[in-house]
PDB file of C-alpha atoms in Angstrom:
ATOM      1  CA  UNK A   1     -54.121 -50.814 -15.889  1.00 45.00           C
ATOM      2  CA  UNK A   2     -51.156 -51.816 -13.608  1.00 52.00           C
ATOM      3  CA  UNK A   3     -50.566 -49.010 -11.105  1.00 56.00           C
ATOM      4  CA  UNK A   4     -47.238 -47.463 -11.571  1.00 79.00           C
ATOM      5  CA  UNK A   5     -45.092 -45.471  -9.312  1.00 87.00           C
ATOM      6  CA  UNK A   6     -44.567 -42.592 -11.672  1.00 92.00           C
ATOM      7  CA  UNK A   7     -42.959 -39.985  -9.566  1.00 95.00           C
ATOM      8  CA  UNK A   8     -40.384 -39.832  -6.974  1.00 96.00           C
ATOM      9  CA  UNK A   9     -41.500 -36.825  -4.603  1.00 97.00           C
ATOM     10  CA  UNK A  10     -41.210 -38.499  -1.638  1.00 97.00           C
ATOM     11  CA  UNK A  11     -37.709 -39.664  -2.071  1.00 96.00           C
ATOM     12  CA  UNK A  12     -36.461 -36.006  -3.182  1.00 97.00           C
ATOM     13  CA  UNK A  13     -38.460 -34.957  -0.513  1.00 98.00           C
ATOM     14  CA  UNK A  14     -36.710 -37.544   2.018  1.00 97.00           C
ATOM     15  CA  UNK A  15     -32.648 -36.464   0.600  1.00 97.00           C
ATOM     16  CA  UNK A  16     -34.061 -32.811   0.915  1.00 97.00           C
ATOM     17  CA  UNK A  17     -34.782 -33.843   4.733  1.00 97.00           C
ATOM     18  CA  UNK A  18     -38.333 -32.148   4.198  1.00 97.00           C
ATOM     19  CA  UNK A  19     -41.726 -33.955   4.997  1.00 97.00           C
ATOM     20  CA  UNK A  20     -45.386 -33.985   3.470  1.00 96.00           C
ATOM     21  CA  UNK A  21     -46.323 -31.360   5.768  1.00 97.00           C
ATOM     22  CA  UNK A  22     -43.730 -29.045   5.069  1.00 98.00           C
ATOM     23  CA  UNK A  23     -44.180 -29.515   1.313  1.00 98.00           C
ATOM     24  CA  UNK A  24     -48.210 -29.150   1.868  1.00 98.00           C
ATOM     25  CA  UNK A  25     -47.378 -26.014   3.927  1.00 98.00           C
ATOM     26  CA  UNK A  26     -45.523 -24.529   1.456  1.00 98.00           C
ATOM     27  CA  UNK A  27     -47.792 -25.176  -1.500  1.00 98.00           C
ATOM     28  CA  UNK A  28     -50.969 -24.620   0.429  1.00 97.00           C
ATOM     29  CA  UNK A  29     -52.841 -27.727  -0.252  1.00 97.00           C
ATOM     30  CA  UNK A  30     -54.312 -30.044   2.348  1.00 97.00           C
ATOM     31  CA  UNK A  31     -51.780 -33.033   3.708  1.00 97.00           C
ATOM     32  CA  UNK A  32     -53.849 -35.687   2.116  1.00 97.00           C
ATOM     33  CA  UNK A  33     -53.258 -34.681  -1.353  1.00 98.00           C
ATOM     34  CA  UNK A  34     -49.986 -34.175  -0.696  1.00 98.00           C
ATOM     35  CA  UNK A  35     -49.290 -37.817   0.548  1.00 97.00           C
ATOM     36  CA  UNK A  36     -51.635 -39.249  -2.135  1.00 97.00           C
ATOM     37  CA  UNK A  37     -48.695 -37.598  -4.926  1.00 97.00           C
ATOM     38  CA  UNK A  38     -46.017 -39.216  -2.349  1.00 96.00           C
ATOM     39  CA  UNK A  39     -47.716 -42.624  -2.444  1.00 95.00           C
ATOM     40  CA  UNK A  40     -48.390 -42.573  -6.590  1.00 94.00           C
ATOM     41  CA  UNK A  41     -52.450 -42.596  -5.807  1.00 95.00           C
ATOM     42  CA  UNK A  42     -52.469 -39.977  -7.410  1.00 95.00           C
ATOM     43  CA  UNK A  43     -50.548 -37.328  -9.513  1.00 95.00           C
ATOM     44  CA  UNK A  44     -49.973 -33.301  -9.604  1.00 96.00           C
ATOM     45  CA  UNK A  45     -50.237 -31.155 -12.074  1.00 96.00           C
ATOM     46  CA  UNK A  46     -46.934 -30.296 -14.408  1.00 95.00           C
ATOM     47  CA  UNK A  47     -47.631 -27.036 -12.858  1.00 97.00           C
ATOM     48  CA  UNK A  48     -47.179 -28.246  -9.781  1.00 97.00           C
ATOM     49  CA  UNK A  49     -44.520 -30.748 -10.633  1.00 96.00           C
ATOM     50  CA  UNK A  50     -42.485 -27.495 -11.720  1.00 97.00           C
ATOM     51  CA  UNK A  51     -43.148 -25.794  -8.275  1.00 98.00           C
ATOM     52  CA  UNK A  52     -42.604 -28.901  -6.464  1.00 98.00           C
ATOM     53  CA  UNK A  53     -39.131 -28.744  -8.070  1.00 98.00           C
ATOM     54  CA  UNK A  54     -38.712 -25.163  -7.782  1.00 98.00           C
ATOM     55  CA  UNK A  55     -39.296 -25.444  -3.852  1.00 97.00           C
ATOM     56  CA  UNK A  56     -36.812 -28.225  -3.401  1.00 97.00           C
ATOM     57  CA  UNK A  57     -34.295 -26.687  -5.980  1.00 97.00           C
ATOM     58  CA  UNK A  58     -34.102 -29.419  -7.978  1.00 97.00           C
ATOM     59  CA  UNK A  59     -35.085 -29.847 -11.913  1.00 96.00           C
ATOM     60  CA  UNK A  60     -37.976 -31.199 -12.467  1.00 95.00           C
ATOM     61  CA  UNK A  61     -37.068 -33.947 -14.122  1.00 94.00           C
ATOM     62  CA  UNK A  62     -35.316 -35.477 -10.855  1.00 95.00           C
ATOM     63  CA  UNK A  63     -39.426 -35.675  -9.379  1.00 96.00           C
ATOM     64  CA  UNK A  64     -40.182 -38.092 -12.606  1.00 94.00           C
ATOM     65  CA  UNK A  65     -39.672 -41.920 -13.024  1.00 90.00           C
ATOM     66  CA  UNK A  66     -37.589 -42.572 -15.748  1.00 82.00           C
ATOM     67  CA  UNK A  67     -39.104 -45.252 -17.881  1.00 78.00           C
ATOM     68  CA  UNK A  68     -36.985 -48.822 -18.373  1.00 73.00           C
TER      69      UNK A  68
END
């Protein structure tokens, strides 16, 4: 299986001038998970794509890859 990037929370994060940290802070998980979602190792929750978004004020949908 080809590994895809299938979100985009680091580049909402990056227009939302907030880091990893902050967003870890805020969410109370540990750094490393945090950059493993920003890097598309691995993937959060929809719960947690929902309070991703919720945190940055965006819709959810702007934290997903659209497919081509």
């Amino acid at each position: 299986m080809v590994n895809k990037d299938l979100n985009r929370i680091k580049v909402v994060l990056v227009e939302h001038k907030r880091t990893n940290k902050w967003l870890a802070e805020q969410l109370g998980k540990d750094p490393g998970t945090v950059s493993k979602w920003c890097t598309n190792t691995s993937q959060p929750s929809i719960d947690m794509f929902f309070k991703i978004a919720e945190l940055l004020e965006v819709d959810y949908t702007e934290l997903i890859v659209k497919p081509q």
